[in-house]
């Protein structure tokens, strides 16, 4: 029993850049969601979205910081378990949480104005919206996923 206990509680990575990124994302989401809720925005009234975001953050933390990550260097099954968690748990929960607007609103207004105003004036945002409509379509995402997965599992790429 002590062997399992040691593995479960001593093989955690705790890499500052991963934890910092997750915490920053959570902070921006919380700040933006709270701001939206105070103003009565439609997406802020859906109580399950923050739960989906928390689930995505937690599953990301488990996949990248838990013993699964340290085992992934040695055991192929652990590496594939990471893939499964990230693809089938983290990604769908992140999409269900619709984090783009709360996270954008979580950034201080002066920073948003300083970066987005020049982009809006130059027409870059309009072009990005057009690209996002194509790239964000389910059919494009599905084909891109199939292509990406196929390329990375070619023997020459897989051996990299």
Tab-separated table of N, CA and C in Angstrom:
chain	number	residue	atom	x	y	z
A	1	UNK	N	0.821	-1.204	0.000
A	1	UNK	CA	0.000	0.000	0.000
A	1	UNK	C	0.855	1.254	0.000
A	2	UNK	N	1.985	1.221	0.721
A	2	UNK	CA	2.817	2.424	0.777
A	2	UNK	C	3.424	2.750	-0.582
A	3	UNK	N	3.644	1.708	-1.432
A	3	UNK	CA	4.184	1.955	-2.769
A	3	UNK	C	3.228	2.759	-3.624
A	4	UNK	N	1.953	2.392	-3.588
A	4	UNK	CA	0.932	3.123	-4.345
A	4	UNK	C	0.795	4.541	-3.795
A	5	UNK	N	0.797	4.657	-2.480
A	5	UNK	CA	0.691	5.960	-1.829
A	5	UNK	C	1.820	6.885	-2.287
A	6	UNK	N	3.061	6.359	-2.297
A	6	UNK	CA	4.222	7.159	-2.719
A	6	UNK	C	4.099	7.604	-4.166
A	7	UNK	N	3.679	6.676	-5.036
A	7	UNK	CA	3.550	7.002	-6.456
A	7	UNK	C	2.485	8.078	-6.660
A	8	UNK	N	1.337	7.922	-6.005
A	8	UNK	CA	0.235	8.863	-6.213
A	8	UNK	C	0.515	10.250	-5.641
A	9	UNK	N	1.376	10.340	-4.655
A	9	UNK	CA	1.584	11.631	-4.013
A	9	UNK	C	2.991	12.198	-4.149
A	10	UNK	N	3.909	11.485	-4.805
A	10	UNK	CA	5.260	12.026	-4.957
A	10	UNK	C	5.657	12.274	-6.403
A	11	UNK	N	4.945	11.728	-7.373
A	11	UNK	CA	5.327	11.871	-8.779
A	11	UNK	C	4.643	13.031	-9.491
A	12	UNK	N	4.201	14.022	-8.753
A	12	UNK	CA	3.562	15.182	-9.364
A	12	UNK	C	4.645	16.126	-9.869
A	13	UNK	N	4.430	16.694	-11.050
A	13	UNK	CA	5.448	17.537	-11.692
A	13	UNK	C	5.544	18.926	-11.071
A	14	UNK	N	4.418	19.618	-10.972
A	14	UNK	CA	4.345	20.988	-10.484
A	14	UNK	C	5.300	21.919	-11.237
A	15	UNK	N	5.168	21.925	-12.558
A	15	UNK	CA	5.958	22.826	-13.394
A	15	UNK	C	5.306	24.208	-13.360
A	16	UNK	N	6.069	25.230	-12.975
A	16	UNK	CA	5.483	26.566	-12.779
A	16	UNK	C	4.807	27.138	-14.023
A	17	UNK	N	5.346	26.893	-15.205
A	17	UNK	CA	4.755	27.478	-16.408
A	17	UNK	C	3.387	26.855	-16.707
A	18	UNK	N	3.214	25.583	-16.426
A	18	UNK	CA	1.912	24.949	-16.662
A	18	UNK	C	0.910	25.399	-15.613
A	19	UNK	N	1.305	25.356	-14.356
A	19	UNK	CA	0.411	25.792	-13.281
A	19	UNK	C	0.076	27.274	-13.446
A	20	UNK	N	1.079	28.084	-13.785
A	20	UNK	CA	0.840	29.513	-13.998
A	20	UNK	C	-0.127	29.767	-15.138
A	21	UNK	N	0.017	29.018	-16.235
A	21	UNK	CA	-0.884	29.178	-17.369
A	21	UNK	C	-2.316	28.795	-17.023
A	22	UNK	N	-2.460	27.691	-16.304
A	22	UNK	CA	-3.801	27.252	-15.900
A	22	UNK	C	-4.420	28.276	-14.951
A	23	UNK	N	-3.648	28.728	-13.974
A	23	UNK	CA	-4.173	29.712	-13.020
A	23	UNK	C	-4.514	31.040	-13.698
A	24	UNK	N	-3.668	31.480	-14.641
A	24	UNK	CA	-3.955	32.714	-15.376
A	24	UNK	C	-5.242	32.576	-16.172
A	25	UNK	N	-5.403	31.445	-16.869
A	25	UNK	CA	-6.635	31.209	-17.619
A	25	UNK	C	-7.855	31.204	-16.717
A	26	UNK	N	-7.739	30.549	-15.562
A	26	UNK	CA	-8.858	30.505	-14.606
A	26	UNK	C	-9.184	31.897	-14.079
A	27	UNK	N	-8.139	32.674	-13.777
A	27	UNK	CA	-8.364	34.023	-13.266
A	27	UNK	C	-9.059	34.896	-14.307
A	28	UNK	N	-8.572	34.858	-15.550
A	28	UNK	CA	-9.183	35.671	-16.603
A	28	UNK	C	-10.625	35.248	-16.858
A	29	UNK	N	-10.876	33.938	-16.855
A	29	UNK	CA	-12.243	33.456	-17.065
A	29	UNK	C	-13.145	33.922	-15.923
A	30	UNK	N	-12.699	33.742	-14.695
A	30	UNK	CA	-13.497	34.138	-13.522
A	30	UNK	C	-13.780	35.642	-13.552
A	31	UNK	N	-12.750	36.434	-13.837
A	31	UNK	CA	-12.903	37.890	-13.845
A	31	UNK	C	-13.886	38.327	-14.932
A	32	UNK	N	-13.728	37.787	-16.132
A	32	UNK	CA	-14.608	38.142	-17.236
A	32	UNK	C	-16.024	37.634	-17.042
A	33	UNK	N	-16.180	36.431	-16.500
A	33	UNK	CA	-17.514	35.886	-16.267
A	33	UNK	C	-18.243	36.700	-15.206
A	34	UNK	N	-17.524	37.073	-14.157
A	34	UNK	CA	-18.119	37.892	-13.090
A	34	UNK	C	-18.560	39.252	-13.639
A	35	UNK	N	-17.711	39.871	-14.471
A	35	UNK	CA	-18.028	41.156	-15.086
A	35	UNK	C	-19.270	41.018	-15.971
A	36	UNK	N	-19.321	39.936	-16.768
A	36	UNK	CA	-20.471	39.707	-17.655
A	36	UNK	C	-21.743	39.479	-16.862
A	37	UNK	N	-21.638	38.755	-15.774
A	37	UNK	CA	-22.822	38.453	-14.967
A	37	UNK	C	-23.389	39.719	-14.338
A	38	UNK	N	-22.510	40.617	-13.894
A	38	UNK	CA	-22.958	41.874	-13.307
A	38	UNK	C	-23.726	42.715	-14.316
A	39	UNK	N	-23.383	42.581	-15.587
A	39	UNK	CA	-24.032	43.355	-16.631
A	39	UNK	C	-25.166	42.593	-17.311
A	40	UNK	N	-25.439	41.367	-16.853
A	40	UNK	CA	-26.566	40.599	-17.369
A	40	UNK	C	-26.373	40.031	-18.759
A	41	UNK	N	-25.145	39.802	-19.179
A	41	UNK	CA	-24.910	39.210	-20.500
A	41	UNK	C	-25.483	37.800	-20.553
A	42	UNK	N	-25.953	37.426	-21.717
A	42	UNK	CA	-26.639	36.150	-21.903
A	42	UNK	C	-25.773	34.954	-21.511
A	43	UNK	N	-24.521	34.907	-21.978
A	43	UNK	CA	-23.686	33.733	-21.699
A	43	UNK	C	-23.327	33.611	-20.224
A	44	UNK	N	-23.402	34.711	-19.487
A	44	UNK	CA	-23.079	34.670	-18.064
A	44	UNK	C	-24.223	34.101	-17.233
A	45	UNK	N	-25.389	33.946	-17.833
A	45	UNK	CA	-26.520	33.414	-17.096
A	45	UNK	C	-26.572	31.889	-17.147
A	46	UNK	N	-25.717	31.291	-17.948
A	46	UNK	CA	-25.671	29.833	-18.053
A	46	UNK	C	-24.718	29.309	-16.975
A	47	UNK	N	-25.269	28.802	-15.888
A	47	UNK	CA	-24.527	28.427	-14.690
A	47	UNK	C	-23.545	27.290	-14.928
A	48	UNK	N	-23.777	26.480	-15.946
A	48	UNK	CA	-22.943	25.300	-16.167
A	48	UNK	C	-21.645	25.616	-16.901
A	49	UNK	N	-21.558	26.781	-17.541
A	49	UNK	CA	-20.334	27.103	-18.279
A	49	UNK	C	-19.096	27.217	-17.372
A	50	UNK	N	-19.175	27.888	-16.229
A	50	UNK	CA	-18.000	27.906	-15.350
A	50	UNK	C	-17.634	26.515	-14.824
A	51	UNK	N	-18.637	25.665	-14.626
A	51	UNK	CA	-18.334	24.298	-14.196
A	51	UNK	C	-17.591	23.538	-15.291
A	52	UNK	N	-17.996	23.746	-16.539
A	52	UNK	CA	-17.298	23.113	-17.659
A	52	UNK	C	-15.865	23.629	-17.749
A	53	UNK	N	-15.675	24.930	-17.543
A	53	UNK	CA	-14.324	25.491	-17.584
A	53	UNK	C	-13.468	24.930	-16.454
A	54	UNK	N	-14.041	24.829	-15.260
A	54	UNK	CA	-13.301	24.261	-14.122
A	54	UNK	C	-12.927	22.808	-14.400
A	55	UNK	N	-13.837	22.051	-15.007
A	55	UNK	CA	-13.539	20.666	-15.372
A	55	UNK	C	-12.424	20.584	-16.395
A	56	UNK	N	-12.431	21.495	-17.364
A	56	UNK	CA	-11.365	21.524	-18.367
A	56	UNK	C	-10.023	21.847	-17.721
A	57	UNK	N	-10.017	22.832	-16.828
A	57	UNK	CA	-8.767	23.206	-16.146
A	57	UNK	C	-8.261	22.063	-15.275
A	58	UNK	N	-9.163	21.407	-14.563
A	58	UNK	CA	-8.776	20.298	-13.698
A	58	UNK	C	-8.242	19.126	-14.514
A	59	UNK	N	-8.910	18.780	-15.601
A	59	UNK	CA	-8.437	17.664	-16.427
A	59	UNK	C	-7.109	17.999	-17.098
A	60	UNK	N	-6.901	19.262	-17.464
A	60	UNK	CA	-5.618	19.685	-18.012
A	60	UNK	C	-4.519	19.539	-16.963
A	61	UNK	N	-4.833	19.948	-15.741
A	61	UNK	CA	-3.880	19.806	-14.639
A	61	UNK	C	-3.540	18.338	-14.397
A	62	UNK	N	-4.539	17.480	-14.385
A	62	UNK	CA	-4.306	16.045	-14.153
A	62	UNK	C	-3.454	15.456	-15.281
A	63	UNK	N	-3.748	15.810	-16.513
A	63	UNK	CA	-3.006	15.251	-17.648
A	63	UNK	C	-1.553	15.710	-17.673
A	64	UNK	N	-1.283	16.944	-17.257
A	64	UNK	CA	0.065	17.503	-17.415
A	64	UNK	C	0.898	17.586	-16.142
A	65	UNK	N	0.280	17.428	-14.990
A	65	UNK	CA	1.024	17.586	-13.738
A	65	UNK	C	1.016	16.350	-12.835
A	66	UNK	N	0.079	15.465	-13.021
A	66	UNK	CA	-0.058	14.304	-12.142
A	66	UNK	C	0.991	13.247	-12.500
A	67	UNK	N	1.021	12.142	-11.766
A	67	UNK	CA	1.947	11.055	-12.107
A	67	UNK	C	1.796	10.544	-13.535
A	68	UNK	N	0.633	10.762	-14.148
A	68	UNK	CA	0.452	10.351	-15.547
A	68	UNK	C	1.532	10.980	-16.415
A	69	UNK	N	1.860	12.250	-16.158
A	69	UNK	CA	2.873	12.943	-16.953
A	69	UNK	C	4.253	12.334	-16.743
A	70	UNK	N	4.624	12.036	-15.512
A	70	UNK	CA	5.950	11.451	-15.285
A	70	UNK	C	6.016	10.028	-15.826
A	71	UNK	N	4.911	9.288	-15.783
A	71	UNK	CA	4.887	7.932	-16.345
A	71	UNK	C	4.926	7.962	-17.864
A	72	UNK	N	4.443	9.039	-18.478
A	72	UNK	CA	4.345	9.110	-19.943
A	72	UNK	C	5.706	9.028	-20.618
A	73	UNK	N	6.769	9.420	-19.916
A	73	UNK	CA	8.113	9.314	-20.491
A	73	UNK	C	8.583	7.865	-20.568
A	74	UNK	N	8.028	7.013	-19.717
A	74	UNK	CA	8.460	5.616	-19.649
A	74	UNK	C	7.457	4.657	-20.271
A	75	UNK	N	6.184	4.899	-20.022
A	75	UNK	CA	5.139	3.974	-20.453
A	75	UNK	C	4.286	4.587	-21.564
A	76	UNK	N	4.181	3.851	-22.646
A	76	UNK	CA	3.398	4.325	-23.779
A	76	UNK	C	1.922	4.467	-23.410
A	77	UNK	N	1.392	3.570	-22.577
A	77	UNK	CA	-0.017	3.639	-22.191
A	77	UNK	C	-0.314	4.942	-21.452
A	78	UNK	N	0.653	5.408	-20.653
A	78	UNK	CA	0.435	6.659	-19.914
A	78	UNK	C	0.445	7.842	-20.879
A	79	UNK	N	1.328	7.782	-21.870
A	79	UNK	CA	1.362	8.835	-22.887
A	79	UNK	C	0.031	8.883	-23.641
A	80	UNK	N	-0.494	7.721	-23.992
A	80	UNK	CA	-1.759	7.679	-24.708
A	80	UNK	C	-2.920	8.093	-23.803
A	81	UNK	N	-2.827	7.797	-22.505
A	81	UNK	CA	-3.851	8.242	-21.563
A	81	UNK	C	-3.896	9.773	-21.516
A	82	UNK	N	-2.727	10.392	-21.571
A	82	UNK	CA	-2.687	11.858	-21.644
A	82	UNK	C	-3.445	12.350	-22.867
A	83	UNK	N	-3.194	11.719	-24.005
A	83	UNK	CA	-3.894	12.104	-25.232
A	83	UNK	C	-5.404	11.974	-25.049
A	84	UNK	N	-5.835	10.866	-24.487
A	84	UNK	CA	-7.262	10.623	-24.301
A	84	UNK	C	-7.890	11.676	-23.391
A	85	UNK	N	-7.213	12.010	-22.311
A	85	UNK	CA	-7.738	13.029	-21.393
A	85	UNK	C	-7.851	14.374	-22.103
A	86	UNK	N	-6.790	14.743	-22.816
A	86	UNK	CA	-6.779	16.045	-23.479
A	86	UNK	C	-7.791	16.126	-24.617
A	87	UNK	N	-7.924	15.044	-25.390
A	87	UNK	CA	-8.818	15.067	-26.552
A	87	UNK	C	-10.285	14.879	-26.160
A	88	UNK	N	-10.544	13.938	-25.252
A	88	UNK	CA	-11.929	13.563	-24.977
A	88	UNK	C	-12.516	14.187	-23.718
A	89	UNK	N	-11.699	14.830	-22.898
A	89	UNK	CA	-12.222	15.466	-21.687
A	89	UNK	C	-11.948	16.973	-21.723
A	90	UNK	N	-10.668	17.345	-21.781
A	90	UNK	CA	-10.298	18.757	-21.688
A	90	UNK	C	-10.878	19.586	-22.835
A	91	UNK	N	-10.651	19.158	-24.066
A	91	UNK	CA	-11.091	19.953	-25.221
A	91	UNK	C	-12.606	20.148	-25.265
A	92	UNK	N	-13.419	19.086	-25.119
A	92	UNK	CA	-14.869	19.327	-25.151
A	92	UNK	C	-15.358	20.214	-24.006
A	93	UNK	N	-14.814	20.016	-22.807
A	93	UNK	CA	-15.241	20.860	-21.689
A	93	UNK	C	-14.844	22.316	-21.921
A	94	UNK	N	-13.655	22.533	-22.482
A	94	UNK	CA	-13.227	23.901	-22.772
A	94	UNK	C	-14.150	24.539	-23.803
A	95	UNK	N	-14.527	23.805	-24.829
A	95	UNK	CA	-15.432	24.349	-25.838
A	95	UNK	C	-16.816	24.619	-25.265
A	96	UNK	N	-17.314	23.721	-24.428
A	96	UNK	CA	-18.628	23.928	-23.820
A	96	UNK	C	-18.644	25.157	-22.911
A	97	UNK	N	-17.510	25.463	-22.313
A	97	UNK	CA	-17.461	26.611	-21.408
A	97	UNK	C	-17.471	27.938	-22.154
A	98	UNK	N	-17.261	27.916	-23.473
A	98	UNK	CA	-17.215	29.127	-24.304
A	98	UNK	C	-16.334	30.194	-23.655
A	99	UNK	N	-15.040	29.923	-23.527
A	99	UNK	CA	-14.179	30.808	-22.743
A	99	UNK	C	-13.734	32.089	-23.435
A	100	UNK	N	-13.941	32.206	-24.745
A	100	UNK	CA	-13.347	33.328	-25.465
A	100	UNK	C	-13.824	34.678	-24.960
A	101	UNK	N	-15.112	34.873	-24.777
A	101	UNK	CA	-15.593	36.181	-24.345
A	101	UNK	C	-15.279	36.458	-22.869
A	102	UNK	N	-15.536	35.527	-21.948
A	102	UNK	CA	-15.165	35.821	-20.559
A	102	UNK	C	-13.665	36.083	-20.384
A	103	UNK	N	-12.831	35.323	-21.103
A	103	UNK	CA	-11.387	35.538	-20.953
A	103	UNK	C	-10.963	36.869	-21.567
A	104	UNK	N	-11.571	37.227	-22.683
A	104	UNK	CA	-11.268	38.524	-23.285
A	104	UNK	C	-11.705	39.656	-22.356
A	105	UNK	N	-12.897	39.523	-21.774
A	105	UNK	CA	-13.381	40.550	-20.852
A	105	UNK	C	-12.608	40.549	-19.536
A	106	UNK	N	-11.915	39.462	-19.240
A	106	UNK	CA	-11.093	39.391	-18.036
A	106	UNK	C	-9.814	40.192	-18.141
A	107	UNK	N	-9.401	40.494	-19.368
A	107	UNK	CA	-8.206	41.314	-19.584
A	107	UNK	C	-8.578	42.766	-19.286
A	108	UNK	N	-7.727	43.499	-18.573
A	108	UNK	CA	-8.053	44.902	-18.268
A	108	UNK	C	-8.396	45.696	-19.529
A	109	UNK	N	-9.374	46.596	-19.402
A	109	UNK	CA	-9.881	47.363	-20.536
A	109	UNK	C	-8.775	48.154	-21.242
A	110	UNK	N	-7.886	48.748	-20.490
A	110	UNK	CA	-6.815	49.541	-21.116
A	110	UNK	C	-5.920	48.655	-21.988
A	111	UNK	N	-5.657	47.433	-21.568
A	111	UNK	CA	-4.844	46.509	-22.363
A	111	UNK	C	-5.587	46.077	-23.620
A	112	UNK	N	-6.888	45.826	-23.470
A	112	UNK	CA	-7.691	45.439	-24.636
A	112	UNK	C	-7.710	46.568	-25.660
A	113	UNK	N	-7.931	47.788	-25.179
A	113	UNK	CA	-7.977	48.929	-26.106
A	113	UNK	C	-6.634	49.128	-26.802
A	114	UNK	N	-5.547	48.996	-26.046
A	114	UNK	CA	-4.217	49.221	-26.615
A	114	UNK	C	-3.882	48.196	-27.692
A	115	UNK	N	-4.384	46.971	-27.567
A	115	UNK	CA	-4.047	45.945	-28.559
A	115	UNK	C	-5.103	45.789	-29.639
A	116	UNK	N	-6.368	45.905	-29.286
A	116	UNK	CA	-7.420	45.626	-30.262
A	116	UNK	C	-7.775	46.815	-31.150
A	117	UNK	N	-7.663	48.026	-30.636
A	117	UNK	CA	-8.031	49.201	-31.437
A	117	UNK	C	-7.177	49.311	-32.713
A	118	UNK	N	-5.841	49.200	-32.613
A	118	UNK	CA	-5.053	49.254	-33.860
A	118	UNK	C	-5.389	48.108	-34.821
A	119	UNK	N	-5.687	46.934	-34.272
A	119	UNK	CA	-6.048	45.810	-35.134
A	119	UNK	C	-7.382	46.068	-35.827
A	120	UNK	N	-8.328	46.651	-35.123
A	120	UNK	CA	-9.637	46.949	-35.716
A	120	UNK	C	-9.508	47.995	-36.814
A	121	UNK	N	-8.702	48.989	-36.582
A	121	UNK	CA	-8.530	50.052	-37.586
A	121	UNK	C	-7.867	49.538	-38.856
A	122	UNK	N	-6.969	48.576	-38.707
A	122	UNK	CA	-6.242	48.075	-39.876
A	122	UNK	C	-7.029	47.022	-40.653
A	123	UNK	N	-8.152	46.575	-40.120
A	123	UNK	CA	-8.959	45.564	-40.804
A	123	UNK	C	-8.537	44.141	-40.490
A	124	UNK	N	-7.554	43.972	-39.629
A	124	UNK	CA	-7.080	42.631	-39.284
A	124	UNK	C	-8.183	41.825	-38.608
A	125	UNK	N	-8.939	42.449	-37.725
A	125	UNK	CA	-9.985	41.728	-36.999
A	125	UNK	C	-11.054	41.222	-37.959
A	126	UNK	N	-11.404	42.023	-38.959
A	126	UNK	CA	-12.395	41.572	-39.947
A	126	UNK	C	-11.871	40.335	-40.676
A	127	UNK	N	-10.618	40.356	-41.069
A	127	UNK	CA	-10.016	39.195	-41.737
A	127	UNK	C	-9.954	37.980	-40.822
A	128	UNK	N	-9.633	38.202	-39.558
A	128	UNK	CA	-9.594	37.097	-38.591
A	128	UNK	C	-10.977	36.497	-38.365
A	129	UNK	N	-11.996	37.338	-38.370
A	129	UNK	CA	-13.367	36.831	-38.231
A	129	UNK	C	-13.735	35.921	-39.394
A	130	UNK	N	-13.336	36.299	-40.594
A	130	UNK	CA	-13.636	35.474	-41.762
A	130	UNK	C	-12.913	34.136	-41.673
A	131	UNK	N	-11.651	34.175	-41.263
A	131	UNK	CA	-10.879	32.935	-41.100
A	131	UNK	C	-11.489	32.079	-39.988
A	132	UNK	N	-11.883	32.714	-38.884
A	132	UNK	CA	-12.449	31.980	-37.750
A	132	UNK	C	-13.745	31.277	-38.125
A	133	UNK	N	-14.544	31.879	-38.996
A	133	UNK	CA	-15.785	31.233	-39.420
A	133	UNK	C	-15.495	29.932	-40.157
A	134	UNK	N	-14.463	29.941	-40.988
A	134	UNK	CA	-14.108	28.724	-41.723
A	134	UNK	C	-13.451	27.713	-40.785
A	135	UNK	N	-12.434	28.149	-40.073
A	135	UNK	CA	-11.677	27.258	-39.193
A	135	UNK	C	-12.542	26.746	-38.043
A	136	UNK	N	-13.497	27.543	-37.604
A	136	UNK	CA	-14.349	27.155	-36.487
A	136	UNK	C	-15.519	26.274	-36.866
A	137	UNK	N	-15.663	25.974	-38.138
A	137	UNK	CA	-16.776	25.119	-38.538
A	137	UNK	C	-16.488	23.671	-38.143
A	138	UNK	N	-17.513	22.943	-37.739
A	138	UNK	CA	-17.308	21.553	-37.332
A	138	UNK	C	-16.686	20.685	-38.433
A	139	UNK	N	-17.073	20.899	-39.668
A	139	UNK	CA	-16.536	20.082	-40.760
A	139	UNK	C	-15.033	20.318	-40.936
A	140	UNK	N	-14.613	21.574	-40.898
A	140	UNK	CA	-13.184	21.883	-41.011
A	140	UNK	C	-12.421	21.257	-39.842
A	141	UNK	N	-12.950	21.410	-38.639
A	141	UNK	CA	-12.275	20.875	-37.449
A	141	UNK	C	-12.142	19.356	-37.548
A	142	UNK	N	-13.189	18.701	-38.024
A	142	UNK	CA	-13.151	17.251	-38.137
A	142	UNK	C	-12.100	16.810	-39.148
A	143	UNK	N	-12.088	17.427	-40.328
A	143	UNK	CA	-11.102	17.064	-41.356
A	143	UNK	C	-9.679	17.397	-40.905
A	144	UNK	N	-9.513	18.519	-40.247
A	144	UNK	CA	-8.186	18.892	-39.761
A	144	UNK	C	-7.707	17.899	-38.704
A	145	UNK	N	-8.596	17.481	-37.817
A	145	UNK	CA	-8.254	16.492	-36.793
A	145	UNK	C	-7.811	15.185	-37.434
A	146	UNK	N	-8.560	14.709	-38.431
A	146	UNK	CA	-8.223	13.459	-39.126
A	146	UNK	C	-6.864	13.593	-39.805
A	147	UNK	N	-6.641	14.707	-40.497
A	147	UNK	CA	-5.377	14.926	-41.193
A	147	UNK	C	-4.212	14.990	-40.205
A	148	UNK	N	-4.376	15.753	-39.152
A	148	UNK	CA	-3.328	15.893	-38.149
A	148	UNK	C	-2.997	14.554	-37.502
A	149	UNK	N	-4.004	13.830	-37.093
A	149	UNK	CA	-3.795	12.535	-36.441
A	149	UNK	C	-3.124	11.564	-37.402
A	150	UNK	N	-3.527	11.583	-38.659
A	150	UNK	CA	-2.934	10.684	-39.651
A	150	UNK	C	-1.471	11.007	-39.904
A	151	UNK	N	-1.160	12.283	-40.044
A	151	UNK	CA	0.233	12.672	-40.312
A	151	UNK	C	1.134	12.307	-39.148
A	152	UNK	N	0.698	12.604	-37.924
A	152	UNK	CA	1.551	12.328	-36.769
A	152	UNK	C	1.709	10.843	-36.487
A	153	UNK	N	0.862	10.007	-37.069
A	153	UNK	CA	1.000	8.574	-36.856
A	153	UNK	C	1.639	7.869	-38.049
A	154	UNK	N	2.142	8.635	-39.013
A	154	UNK	CA	3.004	8.035	-40.035
A	154	UNK	C	4.300	7.612	-39.332
A	155	UNK	N	4.853	6.476	-39.714
A	155	UNK	CA	6.053	5.990	-38.990
A	155	UNK	C	7.183	7.016	-38.900
A	156	UNK	N	7.444	7.757	-39.949
A	156	UNK	CA	8.538	8.715	-39.912
A	156	UNK	C	8.257	9.860	-38.918
A	157	UNK	N	7.040	10.322	-38.863
A	157	UNK	CA	6.678	11.373	-37.928
A	157	UNK	C	6.569	10.831	-36.498
A	158	UNK	N	6.023	9.632	-36.387
A	158	UNK	CA	5.829	9.011	-35.084
A	158	UNK	C	7.169	8.770	-34.395
A	159	UNK	N	8.188	8.426	-35.182
A	159	UNK	CA	9.518	8.153	-34.615
A	159	UNK	C	10.219	9.421	-34.121
A	160	UNK	N	9.745	10.580	-34.581
A	160	UNK	CA	10.354	11.825	-34.102
A	160	UNK	C	10.132	11.961	-32.615
